[in-house]
Coordinates of C-alpha atoms in Angstrom, one line a residue:
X21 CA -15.7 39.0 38.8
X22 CA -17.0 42.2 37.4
X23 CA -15.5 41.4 33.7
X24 CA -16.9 38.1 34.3
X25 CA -20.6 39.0 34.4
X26 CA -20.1 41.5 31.3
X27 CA -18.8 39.0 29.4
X28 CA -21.5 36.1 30.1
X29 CA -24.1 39.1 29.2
X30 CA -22.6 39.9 26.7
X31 CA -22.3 36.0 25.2
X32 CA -26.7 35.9 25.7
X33 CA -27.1 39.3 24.8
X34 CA -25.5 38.5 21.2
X35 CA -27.3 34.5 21.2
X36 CA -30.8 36.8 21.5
X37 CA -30.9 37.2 17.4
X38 CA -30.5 33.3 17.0
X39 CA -32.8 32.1 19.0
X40 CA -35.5 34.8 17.1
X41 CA -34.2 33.5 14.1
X42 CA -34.7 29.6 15.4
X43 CA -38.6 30.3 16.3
X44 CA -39.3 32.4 13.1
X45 CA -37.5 30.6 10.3
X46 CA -37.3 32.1 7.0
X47 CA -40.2 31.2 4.7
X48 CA -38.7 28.5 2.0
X49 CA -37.6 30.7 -1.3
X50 CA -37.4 28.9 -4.7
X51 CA -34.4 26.9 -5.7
X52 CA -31.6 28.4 -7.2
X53 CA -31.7 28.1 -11.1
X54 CA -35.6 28.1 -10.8
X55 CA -36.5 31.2 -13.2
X56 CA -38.1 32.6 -10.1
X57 CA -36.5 35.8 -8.7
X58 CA -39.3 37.1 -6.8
X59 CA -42.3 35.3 -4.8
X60 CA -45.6 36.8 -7.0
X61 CA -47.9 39.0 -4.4
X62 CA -50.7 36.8 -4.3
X63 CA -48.5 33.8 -3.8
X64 CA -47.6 35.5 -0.4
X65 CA -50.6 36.8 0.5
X66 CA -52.0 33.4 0.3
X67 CA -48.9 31.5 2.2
X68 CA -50.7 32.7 5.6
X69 CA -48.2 30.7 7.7
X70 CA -45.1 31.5 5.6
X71 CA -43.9 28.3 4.8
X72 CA -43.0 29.0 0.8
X73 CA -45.8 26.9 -0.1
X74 CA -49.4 26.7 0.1
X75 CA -51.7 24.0 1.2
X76 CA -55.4 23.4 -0.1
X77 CA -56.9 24.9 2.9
X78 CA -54.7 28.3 2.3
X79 CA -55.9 28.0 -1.2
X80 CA -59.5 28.2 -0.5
X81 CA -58.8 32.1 -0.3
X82 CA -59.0 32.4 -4.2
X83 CA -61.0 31.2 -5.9
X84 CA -59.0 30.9 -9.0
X85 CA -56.3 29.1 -6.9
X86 CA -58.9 26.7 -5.0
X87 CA -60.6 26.0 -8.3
X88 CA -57.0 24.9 -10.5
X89 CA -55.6 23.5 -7.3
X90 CA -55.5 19.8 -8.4
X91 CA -54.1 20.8 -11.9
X92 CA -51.2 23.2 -10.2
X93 CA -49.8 21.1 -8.0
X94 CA -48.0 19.0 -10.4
X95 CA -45.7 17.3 -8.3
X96 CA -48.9 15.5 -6.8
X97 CA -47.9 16.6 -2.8
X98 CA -51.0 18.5 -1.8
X99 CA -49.3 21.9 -1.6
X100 CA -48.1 24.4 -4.2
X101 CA -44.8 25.6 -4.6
X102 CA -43.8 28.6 -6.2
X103 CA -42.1 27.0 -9.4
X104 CA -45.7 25.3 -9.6
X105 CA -47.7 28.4 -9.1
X106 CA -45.2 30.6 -11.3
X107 CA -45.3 27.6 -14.3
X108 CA -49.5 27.7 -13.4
X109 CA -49.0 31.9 -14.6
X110 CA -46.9 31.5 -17.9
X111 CA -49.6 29.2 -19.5
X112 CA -52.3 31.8 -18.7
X113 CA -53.7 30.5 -15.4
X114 CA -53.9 32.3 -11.6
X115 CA -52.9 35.7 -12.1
X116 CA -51.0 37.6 -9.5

């Protein structure tokens, strides 16, 4: 009986780190092959909720970003992604 209740605490005891890791998913990271090894700092400081991307209301925050948001997000979805914001860089725009 005794083995029995070590065991079954044992089984929730090791579930604990997947359940954190279920209610605090890992921020979306550029696709492989991208160019893009590391997420620039203002990127993430911007990304408030840590989704990998951010919306026109994180934007706001600069107002380099809030300005060129329109012409950054290429892909038209009313977010940028970091391929977006890193291409936005090379040609000389929001500066990390």
């Amino acid at each position: 009986m005794n083995s029995k209740l070590s065991l079954a605490a044992l089984l929730i005891a090791g579930s604990l780190p997947l359940a954190a890791l279920a209610a605090n998913p890992t921020p979306a990271t550029p696709a492989s092959g991208s160019g893009t090894d590391a997420v620039p700092p203002m990127f993430q400081e911007l990304d408030r909720d840590k989704d990998g991307q951010i919306n026109k209301e994180e934007a706001k925050r600069s107002a380099d970003a809030s300005a060129s948001f329109a012409s950054i997000d290429t892909d038209k979805n009313g977010k940028l992604s970091v391929a977006e914001w890193t291409a936005h860089e090379k040609q000389g725009g929001t500066k990390q």
